[in-house]
mmCIF file with all atom_site columns, C-alpha atoms in Angstrom:
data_model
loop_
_atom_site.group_PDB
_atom_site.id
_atom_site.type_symbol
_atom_site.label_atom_id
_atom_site.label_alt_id
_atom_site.label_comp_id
_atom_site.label_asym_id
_atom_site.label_entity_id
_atom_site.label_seq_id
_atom_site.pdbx_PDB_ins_code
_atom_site.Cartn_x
_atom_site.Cartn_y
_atom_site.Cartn_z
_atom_site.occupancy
_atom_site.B_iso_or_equiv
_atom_site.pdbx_formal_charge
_atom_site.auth_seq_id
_atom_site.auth_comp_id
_atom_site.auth_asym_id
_atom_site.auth_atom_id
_atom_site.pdbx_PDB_model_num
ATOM 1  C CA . UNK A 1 1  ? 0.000  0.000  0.000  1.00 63.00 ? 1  UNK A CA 1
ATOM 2  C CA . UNK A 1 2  ? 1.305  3.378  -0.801 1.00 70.00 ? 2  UNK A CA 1
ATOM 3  C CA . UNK A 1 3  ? 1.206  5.659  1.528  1.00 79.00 ? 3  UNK A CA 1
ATOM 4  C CA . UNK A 1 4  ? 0.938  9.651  1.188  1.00 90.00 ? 4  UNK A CA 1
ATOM 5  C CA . UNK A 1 5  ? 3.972  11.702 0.788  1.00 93.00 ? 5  UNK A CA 1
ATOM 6  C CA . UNK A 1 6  ? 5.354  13.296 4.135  1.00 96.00 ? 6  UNK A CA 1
ATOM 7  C CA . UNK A 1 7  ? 6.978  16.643 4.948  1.00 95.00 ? 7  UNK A CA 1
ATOM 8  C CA . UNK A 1 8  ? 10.266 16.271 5.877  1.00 92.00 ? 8  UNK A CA 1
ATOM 9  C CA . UNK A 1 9  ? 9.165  17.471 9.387  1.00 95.00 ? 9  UNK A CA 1
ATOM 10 C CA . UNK A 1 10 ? 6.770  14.325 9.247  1.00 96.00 ? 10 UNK A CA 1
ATOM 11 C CA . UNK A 1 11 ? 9.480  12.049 7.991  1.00 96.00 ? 11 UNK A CA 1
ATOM 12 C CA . UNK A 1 12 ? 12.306 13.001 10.293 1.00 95.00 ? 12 UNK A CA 1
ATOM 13 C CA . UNK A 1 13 ? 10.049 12.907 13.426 1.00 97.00 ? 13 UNK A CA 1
ATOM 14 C CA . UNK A 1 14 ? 8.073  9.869  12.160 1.00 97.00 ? 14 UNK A CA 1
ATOM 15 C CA . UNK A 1 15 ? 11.663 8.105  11.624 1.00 96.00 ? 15 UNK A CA 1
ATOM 16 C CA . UNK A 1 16 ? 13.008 9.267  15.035 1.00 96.00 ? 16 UNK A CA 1
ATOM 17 C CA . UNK A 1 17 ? 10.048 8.033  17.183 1.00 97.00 ? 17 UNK A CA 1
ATOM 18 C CA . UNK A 1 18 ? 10.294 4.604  14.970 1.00 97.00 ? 18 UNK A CA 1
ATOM 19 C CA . UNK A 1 19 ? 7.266  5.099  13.149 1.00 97.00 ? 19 UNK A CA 1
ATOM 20 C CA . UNK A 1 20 ? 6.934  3.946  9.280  1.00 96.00 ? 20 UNK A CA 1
ATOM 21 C CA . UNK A 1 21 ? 8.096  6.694  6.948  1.00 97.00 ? 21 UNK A CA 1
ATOM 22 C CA . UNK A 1 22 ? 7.682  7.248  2.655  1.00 96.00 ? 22 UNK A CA 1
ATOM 23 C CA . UNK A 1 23 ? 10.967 6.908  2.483  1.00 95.00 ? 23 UNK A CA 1
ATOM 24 C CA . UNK A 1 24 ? 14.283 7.111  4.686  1.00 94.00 ? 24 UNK A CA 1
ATOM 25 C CA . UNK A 1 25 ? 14.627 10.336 5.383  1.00 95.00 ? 25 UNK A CA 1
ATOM 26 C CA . UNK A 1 26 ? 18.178 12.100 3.797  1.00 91.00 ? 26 UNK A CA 1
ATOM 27 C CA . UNK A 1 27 ? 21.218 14.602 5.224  1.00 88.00 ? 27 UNK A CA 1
ATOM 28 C CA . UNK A 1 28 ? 24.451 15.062 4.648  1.00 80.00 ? 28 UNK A CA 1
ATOM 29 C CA . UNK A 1 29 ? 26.388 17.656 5.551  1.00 76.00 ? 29 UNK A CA 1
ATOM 30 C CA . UNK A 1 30 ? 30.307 19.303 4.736  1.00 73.00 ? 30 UNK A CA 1
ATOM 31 C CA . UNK A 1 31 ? 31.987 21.522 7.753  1.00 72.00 ? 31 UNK A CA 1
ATOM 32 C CA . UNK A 1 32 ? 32.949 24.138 5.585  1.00 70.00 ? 32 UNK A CA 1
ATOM 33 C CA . UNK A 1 33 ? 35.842 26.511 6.129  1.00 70.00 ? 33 UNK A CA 1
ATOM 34 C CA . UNK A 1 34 ? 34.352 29.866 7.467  1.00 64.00 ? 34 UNK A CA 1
ATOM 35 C CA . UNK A 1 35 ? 35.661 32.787 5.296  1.00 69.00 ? 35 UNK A CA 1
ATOM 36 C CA . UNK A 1 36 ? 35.141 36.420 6.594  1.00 70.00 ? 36 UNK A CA 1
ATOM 37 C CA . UNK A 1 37 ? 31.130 36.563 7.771  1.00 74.00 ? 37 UNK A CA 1
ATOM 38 C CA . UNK A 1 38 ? 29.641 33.592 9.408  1.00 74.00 ? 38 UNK A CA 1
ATOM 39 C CA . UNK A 1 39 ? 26.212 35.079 8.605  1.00 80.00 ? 39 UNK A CA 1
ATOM 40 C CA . UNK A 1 40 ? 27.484 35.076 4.375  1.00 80.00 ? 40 UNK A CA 1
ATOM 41 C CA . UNK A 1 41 ? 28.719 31.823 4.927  1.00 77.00 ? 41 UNK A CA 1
ATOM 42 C CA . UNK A 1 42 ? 25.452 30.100 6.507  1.00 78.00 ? 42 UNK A CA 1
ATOM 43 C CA . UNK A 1 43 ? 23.535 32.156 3.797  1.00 82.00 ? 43 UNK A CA 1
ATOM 44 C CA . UNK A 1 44 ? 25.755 30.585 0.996  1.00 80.00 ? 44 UNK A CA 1
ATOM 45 C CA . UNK A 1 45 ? 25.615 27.060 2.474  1.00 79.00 ? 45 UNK A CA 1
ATOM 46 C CA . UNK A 1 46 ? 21.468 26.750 2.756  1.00 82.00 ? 46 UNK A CA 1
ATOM 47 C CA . UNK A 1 47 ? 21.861 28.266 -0.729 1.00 83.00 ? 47 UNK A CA 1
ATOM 48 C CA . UNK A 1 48 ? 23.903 25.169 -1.915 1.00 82.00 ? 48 UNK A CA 1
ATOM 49 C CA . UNK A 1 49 ? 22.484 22.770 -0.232 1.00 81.00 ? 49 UNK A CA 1
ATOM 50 C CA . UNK A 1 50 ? 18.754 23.818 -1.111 1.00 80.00 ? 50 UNK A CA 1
ATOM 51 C CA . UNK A 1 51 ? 19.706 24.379 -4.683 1.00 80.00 ? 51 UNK A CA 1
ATOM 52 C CA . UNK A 1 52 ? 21.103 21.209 -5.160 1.00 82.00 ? 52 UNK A CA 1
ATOM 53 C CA . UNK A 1 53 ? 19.610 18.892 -2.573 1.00 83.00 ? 53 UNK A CA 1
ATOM 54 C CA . UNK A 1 54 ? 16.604 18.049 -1.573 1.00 82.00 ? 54 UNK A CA 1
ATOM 55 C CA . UNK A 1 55 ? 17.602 17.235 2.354  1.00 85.00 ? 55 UNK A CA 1
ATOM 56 C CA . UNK A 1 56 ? 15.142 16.177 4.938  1.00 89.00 ? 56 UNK A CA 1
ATOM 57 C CA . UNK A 1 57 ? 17.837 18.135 7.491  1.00 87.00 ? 57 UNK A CA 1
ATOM 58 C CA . UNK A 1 58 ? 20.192 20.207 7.093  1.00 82.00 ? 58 UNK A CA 1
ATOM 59 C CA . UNK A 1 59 ? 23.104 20.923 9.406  1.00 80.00 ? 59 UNK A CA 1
ATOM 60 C CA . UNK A 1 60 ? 25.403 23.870 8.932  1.00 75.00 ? 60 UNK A CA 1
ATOM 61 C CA . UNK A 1 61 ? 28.509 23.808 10.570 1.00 74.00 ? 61 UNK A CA 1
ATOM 62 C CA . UNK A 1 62 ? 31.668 25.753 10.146 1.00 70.00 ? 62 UNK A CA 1
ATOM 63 C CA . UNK A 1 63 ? 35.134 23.955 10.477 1.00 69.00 ? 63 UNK A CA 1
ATOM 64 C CA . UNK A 1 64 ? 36.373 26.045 13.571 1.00 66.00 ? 64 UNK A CA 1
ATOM 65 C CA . UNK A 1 65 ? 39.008 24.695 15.707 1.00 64.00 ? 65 UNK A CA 1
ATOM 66 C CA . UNK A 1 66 ? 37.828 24.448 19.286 1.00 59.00 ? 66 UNK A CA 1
ATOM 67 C CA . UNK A 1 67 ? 39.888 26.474 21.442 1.00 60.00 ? 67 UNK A CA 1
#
């Protein structure tokens, strides 16, 4: 039986809590290399990711050494 596509809200939380999902839900994610702003650089990685991507989450993480 097919069931109804899900929001990727509905997937994720569906998949978390065990439930059965459309499909398994998708992320990936690159720790980029912060350059100058870390607002420009969260701006221009949802940009890539949602251009090219269609993730159920997305995590956005700069490369920063911890201190």
């Amino acid at each position: 039986m097919m069931m109804d596509e899900m929001t990727k809200t509905e997937r994720v939380m569906a998949a978390v809590m065990g439930e059965e999902v459309d499909r398994i839900p998708v992320c990936f994610w690159h720790h980029f290399k912060p350059g100058g702003s870390g607002r420009r650089m969260a701006e221009a990685t949802l940009e890539f990711f949602e251009a090219e991507f269609d993730l159920d989450i997305l995590k956005i993480m700069p490369d920063l050494p911890y201190p």
